[in-house]
PDB file of C-alpha atoms in Angstrom:
ATOM      1  CA  MET A  11       0.000   0.000   0.000  1.00 44.00           C
ATOM      2  CA  THR A  12       2.836   2.335   0.849  1.00 45.00           C
ATOM      3  CA  ASN A  13       4.492   1.643  -2.511  1.00 44.00           C
ATOM      4  CA  TYR A  14       1.180   2.323  -4.275  1.00 39.00           C
ATOM      5  CA  LEU A  15       0.823   5.734  -2.565  1.00 37.00           C
ATOM      6  CA  ALA A  16       4.437   6.554  -3.343  1.00 42.00           C
ATOM      7  CA  LEU A  17       3.861   5.663  -6.991  1.00 36.00           C
ATOM      8  CA  LEU A  18       0.751   7.875  -7.177  1.00 34.00           C
ATOM      9  CA  THR A  19       2.617  10.779  -5.583  1.00 40.00           C
ATOM     10  CA  THR A  20       5.483  10.398  -8.061  1.00 40.00           C
ATOM     11  CA  VAL A  21       3.118  10.279 -11.053  1.00 35.00           C
ATOM     12  CA  ALA A  22       1.231  13.345  -9.810  1.00 40.00           C
ATOM     13  CA  THR A  23       4.495  15.226  -9.333  1.00 40.00           C
ATOM     14  CA  LEU A  24       5.710  14.342 -12.820  1.00 36.00           C
ATOM     15  CA  PHE A  25       2.350  15.324 -14.339  1.00 36.00           C
ATOM     16  CA  ALA A  26       2.394  18.678 -12.568  1.00 41.00           C
ATOM     17  CA  ALA A  27       5.946  19.328 -13.738  1.00 41.00           C
ATOM     18  CA  ALA A  28       5.017  18.500 -17.325  1.00 41.00           C
ATOM     19  CA  SER A  29       1.898  20.696 -17.310  1.00 40.00           C
ATOM     20  CA  PRO A  30       2.324  24.249 -18.586  1.00 42.00           C
ATOM     21  CA  ALA A  31       2.300  26.848 -15.834  1.00 40.00           C
ATOM     22  CA  ALA A  32      -0.865  28.855 -15.554  1.00 39.00           C
ATOM     23  CA  GLU A  33      -0.374  32.098 -17.451  1.00 38.00           C
ATOM     24  CA  THR A  34      -0.972  35.370 -15.677  1.00 37.00           C
ATOM     25  CA  PRO A  35      -3.119  37.598 -17.858  1.00 38.00           C
ATOM     26  CA  ALA A  36      -1.122  40.557 -19.147  1.00 43.00           C
ATOM     27  CA  ALA A  37      -2.162  43.930 -17.847  1.00 50.00           C
ATOM     28  CA  ARG A  38      -4.098  45.605 -20.586  1.00 52.00           C
ATOM     29  CA  PRO A  39      -2.866  49.046 -21.586  1.00 65.00           C
ATOM     30  CA  ALA A  40      -5.035  51.992 -20.616  1.00 78.00           C
ATOM     31  CA  ALA A  41      -7.108  53.453 -23.431  1.00 89.00           C
ATOM     32  CA  ARG A  42      -5.865  56.724 -24.887  1.00 93.00           C
ATOM     33  CA  PHE A  43      -8.168  59.640 -25.640  1.00 94.00           C
ATOM     34  CA  THR A  44      -7.621  63.028 -27.242  1.00 96.00           C
ATOM     35  CA  GLN A  45      -9.667  66.189 -27.374  1.00 96.00           C
ATOM     36  CA  ALA A  46     -12.253  66.140 -30.146  1.00 90.00           C
ATOM     37  CA  PRO A  47     -11.178  68.701 -32.785  1.00 88.00           C
ATOM     38  CA  GLY A  48     -12.742  72.138 -32.417  1.00 90.00           C
ATOM     39  CA  THR A  49     -14.415  71.345 -29.102  1.00 94.00           C
ATOM     40  CA  GLY A  50     -14.031  72.056 -25.428  1.00 96.00           C
ATOM     41  CA  SER A  51     -13.875  75.095 -23.205  1.00 98.00           C
ATOM     42  CA  LEU A  52     -11.231  76.390 -20.826  1.00 98.00           C
ATOM     43  CA  THR A  53     -12.421  79.530 -19.053  1.00 98.00           C
ATOM     44  CA  PHE A  54     -11.009  81.703 -16.298  1.00 98.00           C
ATOM     45  CA  SER A  55     -12.451  84.329 -13.998  1.00 98.00           C
ATOM     46  CA  PHE A  56     -10.926  86.844 -11.596  1.00 96.00           C
ATOM     47  CA  VAL A  57     -11.974  89.846  -9.557  1.00 95.00           C
ATOM     48  CA  GLN A  58     -10.899  93.322 -10.635  1.00 91.00           C
ATOM     49  CA  ALA A  59     -12.043  96.491  -8.893  1.00 88.00           C
ATOM     50  CA  GLY A  60     -14.722  94.522  -7.051  1.00 88.00           C
ATOM     51  CA  GLY A  61     -16.256  93.015 -10.184  1.00 92.00           C
ATOM     52  CA  GLU A  62     -15.814  89.605 -11.767  1.00 94.00           C
ATOM     53  CA  ASN A  63     -14.104  89.419 -15.152  1.00 95.00           C
ATOM     54  CA  GLN A  64     -14.206  86.376 -17.369  1.00 96.00           C
ATOM     55  CA  GLY A  65     -12.203  85.066 -20.268  1.00 97.00           C
ATOM     56  CA  ALA A  66     -11.258  81.914 -22.116  1.00 98.00           C
ATOM     57  CA  PHE A  67      -8.346  80.245 -23.838  1.00 98.00           C
ATOM     58  CA  LYS A  68      -9.445  79.362 -27.344  1.00 97.00           C
ATOM     59  CA  GLN A  69      -6.617  76.975 -28.221  1.00 97.00           C
ATOM     60  CA  PHE A  70      -5.651  74.028 -26.051  1.00 98.00           C
ATOM     61  CA  ALA A  71      -5.086  70.296 -26.448  1.00 97.00           C
ATOM     62  CA  THR A  72      -5.927  67.422 -24.109  1.00 97.00           C
ATOM     63  CA  GLU A  73      -4.557  63.876 -23.858  1.00 97.00           C
ATOM     64  CA  LEU A  74      -6.018  61.335 -21.441  1.00 96.00           C
ATOM     65  CA  SER A  75      -4.918  57.788 -20.641  1.00 94.00           C
ATOM     66  CA  TYR A  76      -7.631  55.960 -18.715  1.00 91.00           C
ATOM     67  CA  ASP A  77      -8.735  52.453 -17.765  1.00 88.00           C
ATOM     68  CA  ASP A  78     -12.051  52.199 -15.942  1.00 82.00           C
ATOM     69  CA  GLN A  79     -10.812  48.963 -14.307  1.00 87.00           C
ATOM     70  CA  ASN A  80      -7.842  50.826 -12.820  1.00 89.00           C
ATOM     71  CA  PRO A  81      -8.802  54.518 -12.846  1.00 86.00           C
ATOM     72  CA  THR A  82      -6.087  55.784 -10.508  1.00 89.00           C
ATOM     73  CA  ALA A  83      -3.342  54.664 -12.914  1.00 90.00           C
ATOM     74  CA  GLY A  84      -4.394  57.122 -15.621  1.00 91.00           C
ATOM     75  CA  SER A  85      -2.677  60.248 -16.856  1.00 96.00           C
ATOM     76  CA  LEU A  86      -3.711  63.644 -18.171  1.00 97.00           C
ATOM     77  CA  LYS A  87      -1.890  66.303 -20.175  1.00 98.00           C
ATOM     78  CA  VAL A  88      -3.374  69.673 -21.127  1.00 98.00           C
ATOM     79  CA  THR A  89      -1.342  72.133 -23.203  1.00 98.00           C
ATOM     80  CA  VAL A  90      -2.672  75.689 -23.503  1.00 98.00           C
ATOM     81  CA  GLN A  91      -1.668  78.336 -26.026  1.00 98.00           C
ATOM     82  CA  THR A  92      -1.577  81.350 -23.701  1.00 98.00           C
ATOM     83  CA  GLY A  93      -1.770  83.838 -26.577  1.00 97.00           C
ATOM     84  CA  SER A  94      -5.230  82.497 -27.458  1.00 98.00           C
ATOM     85  CA  LEU A  95      -6.825  84.238 -24.458  1.00 98.00           C
ATOM     86  CA  GLU A  96     -10.028  86.152 -25.131  1.00 98.00           C
ATOM     87  CA  THR A  97     -11.938  88.395 -22.713  1.00 96.00           C
ATOM     88  CA  GLN A  98     -14.121  90.274 -25.227  1.00 96.00           C
ATOM     89  CA  ASP A  99     -12.079  93.413 -24.487  1.00 95.00           C
ATOM     90  CA  LYS A 100      -9.066  94.261 -26.679  1.00 97.00           C
ATOM     91  CA  ASP A 101      -7.293  96.374 -24.059  1.00 96.00           C
ATOM     92  CA  ARG A 102      -7.785  93.726 -21.362  1.00 95.00           C
ATOM     93  CA  ASN A 103      -6.510  91.026 -23.718  1.00 97.00           C
ATOM     94  CA  GLU A 104      -3.347  93.025 -24.392  1.00 97.00           C
ATOM     95  CA  THR A 105      -2.822  93.734 -20.686  1.00 96.00           C
ATOM     96  CA  LEU A 106      -3.173  90.070 -19.714  1.00 97.00           C
ATOM     97  CA  ALA A 107      -0.786  89.028 -22.506  1.00 98.00           C
ATOM     98  CA  SER A 108       1.839  91.617 -21.469  1.00 97.00           C
ATOM     99  CA  THR A 109       5.209  90.858 -19.880  1.00 97.00           C
ATOM    100  CA  ASP A 110       3.924  91.842 -16.417  1.00 97.00           C
ATOM    101  CA  LEU A 111       1.174  89.210 -16.492  1.00 97.00           C
ATOM    102  CA  LEU A 112       1.128  86.105 -18.734  1.00 98.00           C
ATOM    103  CA  ALA A 113       4.129  87.196 -20.854  1.00 98.00           C
ATOM    104  CA  VAL A 114       2.840  85.202 -23.813  1.00 98.00           C
ATOM    105  CA  GLY A 115       5.782  86.210 -25.997  1.00 97.00           C
ATOM    106  CA  LYS A 116       8.242  84.477 -23.666  1.00 98.00           C
ATOM    107  CA  TYR A 117       5.894  81.750 -22.391  1.00 98.00           C
ATOM    108  CA  PRO A 118       3.609  80.824 -25.301  1.00 98.00           C
ATOM    109  CA  THR A 119       2.278  77.709 -23.591  1.00 98.00           C
ATOM    110  CA  ALA A 120       1.090  76.624 -20.164  1.00 98.00           C
ATOM    111  CA  GLN A 121       0.865  72.943 -19.349  1.00 98.00           C
ATOM    112  CA  TYR A 122      -0.752  70.692 -16.797  1.00 98.00           C
ATOM    113  CA  VAL A 123       0.591  67.138 -16.460  1.00 98.00           C
ATOM    114  CA  ALA A 124      -0.849  64.509 -14.092  1.00 97.00           C
ATOM    115  CA  ASN A 125       0.614  61.005 -13.984  1.00 96.00           C
ATOM    116  CA  SER A 126      -1.988  59.569 -11.623  1.00 95.00           C
ATOM    117  CA  PHE A 127      -5.504  60.067 -10.301  1.00 95.00           C
ATOM    118  CA  ALA A 128      -6.945  59.735  -6.818  1.00 95.00           C
ATOM    119  CA  LYS A 129     -10.521  58.685  -6.036  1.00 91.00           C
ATOM    120  CA  ARG A 130     -12.698  61.278  -4.335  1.00 90.00           C
ATOM    121  CA  ALA A 131     -15.383  60.565  -1.749  1.00 88.00           C
ATOM    122  CA  ASP A 132     -18.114  61.722  -4.170  1.00 85.00           C
ATOM    123  CA  GLY A 133     -17.077  59.121  -6.750  1.00 80.00           C
ATOM    124  CA  GLY A 134     -15.167  61.520  -8.957  1.00 85.00           C
ATOM    125  CA  LEU A 135     -11.469  61.646  -9.640  1.00 91.00           C
ATOM    126  CA  GLU A 136      -8.747  64.049  -8.642  1.00 96.00           C
ATOM    127  CA  ALA A 137      -5.842  64.556 -11.012  1.00 96.00           C
ATOM    128  CA  VAL A 138      -2.517  64.578  -9.144  1.00 97.00           C
ATOM    129  CA  GLY A 139      -0.078  66.642 -11.160  1.00 98.00           C
ATOM    130  CA  LYS A 140       1.810  69.841 -11.806  1.00 98.00           C
ATOM    131  CA  LEU A 141       0.912  73.088 -13.542  1.00 98.00           C
ATOM    132  CA  THR A 142       3.583  75.035 -15.387  1.00 98.00           C
ATOM    133  CA  LEU A 143       2.558  78.633 -16.001  1.00 98.00           C
ATOM    134  CA  ARG A 144       4.821  81.531 -16.942  1.00 98.00           C
ATOM    135  CA  GLY A 145       7.839  79.251 -16.445  1.00 97.00           C
ATOM    136  CA  VAL A 146       6.875  78.352 -12.856  1.00 98.00           C
ATOM    137  CA  THR A 147       5.889  74.781 -11.964  1.00 98.00           C
ATOM    138  CA  LYS A 148       3.737  74.007  -8.927  1.00 98.00           C
ATOM    139  CA  GLU A 149       1.948  70.892  -7.725  1.00 98.00           C
ATOM    140  CA  LEU A 150      -1.778  71.071  -8.342  1.00 98.00           C
ATOM    141  CA  ARG A 151      -4.605  68.631  -7.686  1.00 97.00           C
ATOM    142  CA  ILE A 152      -7.686  69.132  -9.850  1.00 97.00           C
ATOM    143  CA  PRO A 153     -11.092  67.586  -9.060  1.00 96.00           C
ATOM    144  CA  LEU A 154     -12.486  66.022 -12.238  1.00 94.00           C
ATOM    145  CA  GLN A 155     -15.698  64.480 -13.463  1.00 92.00           C
ATOM    146  CA  LEU A 156     -15.469  61.861 -16.208  1.00 90.00           C
ATOM    147  CA  ARG A 157     -18.750  61.101 -17.945  1.00 91.00           C
ATOM    148  CA  ILE A 158     -19.281  58.361 -20.508  1.00 85.00           C
ATOM    149  CA  ALA A 159     -20.445  59.603 -23.898  1.00 79.00           C
ATOM    150  CA  GLY A 160     -21.013  56.471 -25.990  1.00 78.00           C
ATOM    151  CA  SER A 161     -17.587  54.873 -26.416  1.00 75.00           C
ATOM    152  CA  ASP A 162     -15.914  58.162 -25.525  1.00 87.00           C
ATOM    153  CA  TYR A 163     -15.785  60.498 -22.524  1.00 90.00           C
ATOM    154  CA  GLU A 164     -16.440  64.068 -21.453  1.00 94.00           C
ATOM    155  CA  LEU A 165     -13.978  65.456 -18.929  1.00 95.00           C
ATOM    156  CA  SER A 166     -14.754  68.470 -16.766  1.00 95.00           C
ATOM    157  CA  GLY A 167     -13.297  70.152 -13.725  1.00 95.00           C
ATOM    158  CA  GLU A 168     -12.824  73.348 -11.782  1.00 96.00           C
ATOM    159  CA  VAL A 169      -9.962  74.612  -9.655  1.00 97.00           C
ATOM    160  CA  THR A 170      -8.789  77.906  -8.168  1.00 98.00           C
ATOM    161  CA  ILE A 171      -5.146  78.951  -8.335  1.00 98.00           C
ATOM    162  CA  LYS A 172      -3.255  81.948  -6.993  1.00 98.00           C
ATOM    163  CA  ARG A 173      -1.778  83.917  -9.879  1.00 98.00           C
ATOM    164  CA  LEU A 174       1.063  85.430  -7.850  1.00 98.00           C
ATOM    165  CA  ALA A 175       2.401  81.954  -6.998  1.00 98.00           C
ATOM    166  CA  PHE A 176       3.165  81.605 -10.711  1.00 98.00           C
ATOM    167  CA  GLY A 177       4.570  85.114 -11.142  1.00 97.00           C
ATOM    168  CA  VAL A 178       1.479  86.346 -13.001  1.00 98.00           C
ATOM    169  CA  GLY A 179       1.705  89.881 -11.694  1.00 97.00           C
ATOM    170  CA  GLN A 180       4.917  91.873 -11.937  1.00 96.00           C
ATOM    171  CA  GLY A 181       5.437  95.538 -11.122  1.00 95.00           C
ATOM    172  CA  GLU A 182       2.201  97.258 -10.182  1.00 95.00           C
ATOM    173  CA  TRP A 183       0.283  94.023 -10.874  1.00 96.00           C
ATOM    174  CA  GLN A 184       1.795  92.397  -7.781  1.00 95.00           C
ATOM    175  CA  SER A 185      -0.711  94.346  -5.743  1.00 95.00           C
ATOM    176  CA  THR A 186      -4.030  92.665  -5.001  1.00 95.00           C
ATOM    177  CA  GLU A 187      -5.714  95.967  -4.160  1.00 92.00           C
ATOM    178  CA  TRP A 188      -7.397  96.154  -7.557  1.00 91.00           C
ATOM    179  CA  VAL A 189      -6.894  92.682  -9.017  1.00 94.00           C
ATOM    180  CA  GLY A 190      -7.454  89.631  -6.839  1.00 96.00           C
ATOM    181  CA  ASP A 191      -4.862  86.904  -6.423  1.00 98.00           C
ATOM    182  CA  GLU A 192      -7.306  84.052  -7.003  1.00 98.00           C
ATOM    183  CA  VAL A 193      -8.165  82.886 -10.518  1.00 98.00           C
ATOM    184  CA  LYS A 194     -10.851  80.261 -11.082  1.00 98.00           C
ATOM    185  CA  LEU A 195     -10.289  77.854 -13.975  1.00 98.00           C
ATOM    186  CA  GLN A 196     -13.137  75.825 -15.446  1.00 98.00           C
ATOM    187  CA  TYR A 197     -12.549  73.047 -17.926  1.00 97.00           C
ATOM    188  CA  LYS A 198     -14.899  70.954 -20.060  1.00 97.00           C
ATOM    189  CA  VAL A 199     -13.879  68.900 -23.069  1.00 96.00           C
ATOM    190  CA  PRO A 200     -15.210  65.978 -25.112  1.00 96.00           C
ATOM    191  CA  LEU A 201     -12.620  63.235 -25.647  1.00 95.00           C
ATOM    192  CA  VAL A 202     -12.475  60.679 -28.445  1.00 94.00           C
ATOM    193  CA  ARG A 203     -10.537  57.432 -28.487  1.00 91.00           C
ATOM    194  CA  ALA A 204      -7.111  57.927 -30.050  1.00 89.00           C
ATOM    195  CA  LYS A 205      -6.447  55.903 -33.206  1.00 78.00           C
TER     196      LYS A 205
END
């Protein structure tokens, strides 16, 4: 009986050794999305002389890497052409584009890059990244909402930054007596699957 059990154990061991190892499924790559051409809005608002002023950047590009099975491993890159700002006031546009504020001649782009997301209590996501504006880079977390639109997505978010932390305000514009330090950014863009 002992020999019989030993024989069975040996056969089982040999069979296991000859069997191919179970393959671990490869991690699927996150899907890539880009901003749908000619769409999206990136607006800003700030307080000047007690009143709220609004504007928008008309040219910007968005790239998103996202896997709904592993949402925190995604990434986001938004590149903004700072010279595309529009406030519906020619003089204000020129002032904001000047060397004392956005300095668009020297810094033609601003960029936000997040290499991960964090889950929020309300079910949304928070991009964990850095904003580079006027040559200054600061860490910035942006609350985001990602909505399914067919096989694509719509990404939106809102965040408030302090302009002086990025050097947007030189000379007399360093004062917050007439122009507030806080600038609210609002972002909404349809995304299509990259080909």
